[in-house]
Short mmCIF file of C-alpha atoms in Angstrom, two decimals:
data_model
loop_
_atom_site.label_atom_id
_atom_site.label_comp_id
_atom_site.label_asym_id
_atom_site.label_seq_id
_atom_site.Cartn_x
_atom_site.Cartn_y
_atom_site.Cartn_z
CA MET A 1 34.88 162.00 133.78
CA SER A 2 34.95 162.65 137.40
CA THR A 3 37.25 160.61 139.61
CA GLN A 4 37.28 162.49 143.54
CA PRO A 5 34.83 161.13 145.49
CA SER A 6 31.25 162.87 146.21
CA GLY A 7 31.86 164.45 149.56
CA LEU A 8 35.24 165.45 148.43
CA SER A 9 33.99 167.60 145.70
CA ARG A 10 30.76 169.08 147.07
CA SER A 11 33.38 170.41 150.17
CA ARG A 12 35.72 171.71 148.14
CA ALA A 13 31.88 173.64 146.20
CA VAL A 14 30.93 174.78 149.73
CA LEU A 15 34.96 175.88 150.65
CA SER A 16 35.44 177.81 147.08
CA LEU A 17 33.26 180.93 145.79
CA GLU A 18 33.44 181.72 142.04
CA TYR A 19 34.52 185.52 141.52
CA PRO A 20 36.25 185.94 145.38
CA MET A 21 36.81 189.54 145.49
CA SER A 22 38.76 190.58 149.26
CA LEU A 23 36.15 192.95 151.78
CA GLY A 24 40.26 192.97 153.94
CA ARG A 25 42.66 191.37 156.28
CA PHE A 26 42.93 190.69 159.57
CA ASP A 27 45.66 190.22 162.19
CA THR A 28 43.81 187.36 164.28
CA TYR A 29 40.85 185.46 163.33
CA ASP A 30 38.86 187.22 165.35
CA LYS A 31 38.76 190.11 164.25
CA ALA A 32 37.75 188.85 161.12
CA GLN A 33 34.83 186.20 162.34
CA LYS A 34 34.25 190.27 164.44
CA ALA A 35 33.37 192.23 160.55
CA VAL A 36 31.85 188.86 159.42
CA ASP A 37 29.47 188.36 162.46
CA TYR A 38 28.49 191.83 161.88
CA LEU A 39 27.45 191.57 158.36
CA SER A 40 25.05 188.66 159.94
CA ASP A 41 24.17 191.16 162.11
CA HIS A 42 23.06 192.97 159.06
CA GLU A 43 20.86 190.71 157.19
CA PHE A 44 24.18 189.77 154.54
CA PRO A 45 23.83 186.42 153.19
CA VAL A 46 27.16 185.61 154.62
CA GLN A 47 27.20 182.31 152.79
CA ASN A 48 28.97 183.59 150.05
CA VAL A 49 31.43 184.92 152.81
CA LEU A 50 34.77 182.82 153.41
CA ILE A 51 37.39 183.39 156.02
CA VAL A 52 40.54 182.39 154.68
CA GLY A 53 43.83 181.91 157.03
CA THR A 54 46.70 182.98 155.46
CA ASP A 55 50.84 183.12 155.29
CA LEU A 56 51.09 179.09 157.72
CA LYS A 57 53.11 179.05 159.96
CA GLN A 58 54.61 176.25 161.31
CA LEU A 59 55.09 176.01 165.39
CA GLU A 60 57.13 173.22 167.33
CA ARG A 61 56.79 173.36 170.46
CA VAL A 62 59.79 171.21 172.11
CA THR A 63 58.20 170.11 174.97
CA GLY A 64 61.31 167.70 176.30
CA ARG A 65 64.02 165.63 176.21
CA LEU A 66 63.89 161.84 175.02
CA THR A 67 66.75 159.16 176.14
CA ARG A 68 65.86 155.36 175.94
CA GLY A 69 64.13 155.23 179.28
CA ARG A 70 61.50 157.52 178.01
CA VAL A 71 60.98 155.55 175.36
CA ALA A 72 60.80 152.18 176.63
CA ILE A 73 57.95 153.94 179.15
CA GLY A 74 56.12 154.63 176.63
CA GLY A 75 56.83 151.50 174.79
CA LEU A 76 55.82 149.61 177.54
CA VAL A 77 52.30 151.35 178.35
CA SER A 78 51.18 152.09 174.72
CA GLY A 79 52.22 147.88 174.30
CA ALA A 80 50.31 147.48 177.56
CA TRP A 81 46.74 149.33 176.38
CA LEU A 82 47.28 147.06 173.35
CA GLY A 83 47.13 144.52 175.00
CA LEU A 84 44.64 145.50 177.25
CA PHE A 85 42.60 145.64 174.06
CA VAL A 86 44.11 142.40 172.30
CA GLY A 87 42.92 140.51 176.01
CA MET A 88 39.53 142.29 175.88
CA ILE A 89 39.03 140.89 172.18
CA PHE A 90 39.48 136.85 173.58
CA ALA A 91 37.09 137.77 176.89
CA LEU A 92 34.08 138.59 174.47
CA LEU A 93 34.69 135.88 172.29
CA ASP A 94 35.38 133.50 174.23
CA THR A 95 32.49 131.61 175.17
CA SER A 96 34.42 129.20 178.22
CA SER A 97 34.92 130.77 181.44
CA ALA A 98 39.31 129.97 180.99
CA ALA A 99 39.87 133.09 178.87
CA GLY A 100 38.97 135.29 182.10
CA VAL A 101 40.55 138.04 183.58
CA GLY A 102 44.07 135.55 183.20
CA GLY A 103 43.53 135.64 180.23
CA ILE A 104 44.03 139.17 179.90
CA VAL A 105 46.32 139.76 182.66
CA VAL A 106 48.80 137.37 179.88
CA THR A 107 47.72 139.44 176.66
CA ILE A 108 48.68 143.13 178.85
CA ALA A 109 51.89 141.51 179.50
CA PHE A 110 52.38 140.26 176.72
CA GLY A 111 51.38 143.78 174.44
CA ALA A 112 53.94 145.49 177.60
CA VAL A 113 57.05 143.13 176.10
CA PHE A 114 56.25 143.33 172.60
CA GLY A 115 55.70 147.78 173.40
CA LEU A 116 58.57 147.61 174.57
CA VAL A 117 61.50 145.42 172.07
CA TRP A 118 59.76 147.43 169.32
CA ALA A 119 59.86 151.50 171.02
CA LEU A 120 63.82 150.83 171.86
CA ILE A 121 64.73 148.95 168.15
CA GLY A 122 62.84 152.22 166.92
CA TYR A 123 64.89 154.54 169.12
CA ALA A 124 68.27 152.80 168.62
CA ILE A 125 67.33 152.76 164.16
CA THR A 126 67.10 157.08 164.76
CA GLY A 127 71.08 156.67 165.93
CA GLY A 128 70.48 159.33 168.40
CA ASN A 129 68.86 162.19 165.19
CA ARG A 130 66.14 163.76 167.22
CA ASP A 131 66.33 162.98 170.59
CA PHE A 132 63.49 164.89 171.58
CA THR A 133 59.13 165.39 171.74
CA SER A 134 57.22 168.08 170.63
CA VAL A 135 54.00 169.06 169.31
CA THR A 136 53.68 170.61 166.24
CA GLN A 137 50.63 173.10 164.97
CA VAL A 138 50.01 175.01 161.69
CA VAL A 139 48.36 178.10 162.16
CA ALA A 140 47.74 181.26 160.17
CA THR A 141 49.75 185.20 160.67
CA GLN A 142 46.84 186.57 158.27
CA TYR A 143 42.71 185.99 157.57
CA GLU A 144 41.33 186.99 154.94
CA VAL A 145 37.53 187.98 154.19
CA LEU A 146 36.46 187.36 150.81
CA VAL A 147 33.34 188.19 149.52
CA GLU A 148 31.65 186.90 145.66
CA HIS A 149 31.52 189.96 143.94
CA LYS A 150 27.71 190.55 143.23
CA PHE A 151 27.88 191.19 147.18
CA ALA A 152 31.56 192.74 147.18
CA GLN A 153 30.55 196.83 147.34
CA GLN A 154 27.65 195.79 149.79
CA ALA A 155 29.89 194.88 152.58
CA ARG A 156 31.96 197.01 152.34
CA GLU A 157 29.91 200.31 152.39
CA LEU A 158 28.27 197.60 155.99
CA LEU A 159 32.23 197.17 157.28
CA ALA A 160 33.04 201.23 156.71
CA LYS A 161 30.30 201.54 159.26
CA LEU A 162 31.88 198.96 161.46
CA ASP A 163 35.31 200.42 160.90
CA PRO A 164 35.38 204.01 158.92
CA MET A 165 39.40 203.95 159.45
CA ALA A 166 40.25 200.06 158.46
CA ALA A 167 37.90 201.08 155.35
CA ALA A 168 39.68 204.12 154.17
CA GLN A 169 42.55 202.08 154.00
CA ALA A 170 40.55 199.04 152.37
CA GLN A 171 40.56 201.86 149.72
CA VAL A 172 43.36 203.26 150.10
CA ASP A 173 45.33 199.45 149.61
CA ALA A 174 42.32 199.05 146.46
CA ALA A 175 43.53 201.94 144.92
CA ARG A 176 47.47 201.50 145.63
CA GLU A 177 46.64 197.86 143.96
CA ALA A 178 44.47 199.03 140.83
CA GLU A 179 48.06 201.93 140.06
CA ARG A 180 50.65 199.24 140.14
CA GLN A 181 48.02 196.83 138.69
CA ARG A 182 47.57 199.98 135.41
CA LEU A 183 51.33 200.84 135.45
CA ALA A 184 53.08 196.90 135.16
CA SER A 185 49.38 196.58 131.89
CA GLN A 186 51.74 199.83 129.97
CA PRO A 187 54.74 198.88 127.50
CA PRO A 188 57.78 200.67 128.92
CA GLN A 189 58.44 204.36 127.86
CA PRO A 190 61.98 204.50 126.05
CA PRO A 191 64.08 207.24 127.83
CA LEU A 192 63.65 211.32 126.85
#
């Protein structure tokens, strides 16, 4: 019995093909999308196509130096936002006028102090390791277009009309791969 949530199993079914076959590899997502769009424009059943990002790389862009002052300001601001949020909740739940603007200001101040202290403690614990801020992104360096095996030949014929040179190269690559697999499956021949 499966213990996966039904939404997860449904998304896996949508994001997979029964017997996928490669139609080609593209250097950019736009080129892969153009190929699928071409198939769609020619009435191909594109619900049997999958674009897969391959050769993933993680890029990290360093955005600045991290100093004690920046950490303090960041903690102060995020703590103030937290204090504002808590103060607004108190103001909504308290029917008396005692918790009005003054109550919100007090919770903002407490939140700012709390954020400042915890940010400085966290920075001190790191001991100077990773003294910079950055933004991280995972990107694919190539995109492979896969199609259900039942529709592979039809898709190849359509894409050959889009780019005849790419179609010829794909046939050469497929023939090389078939020959490599054929040679790999043969037992080694003794030397003469």
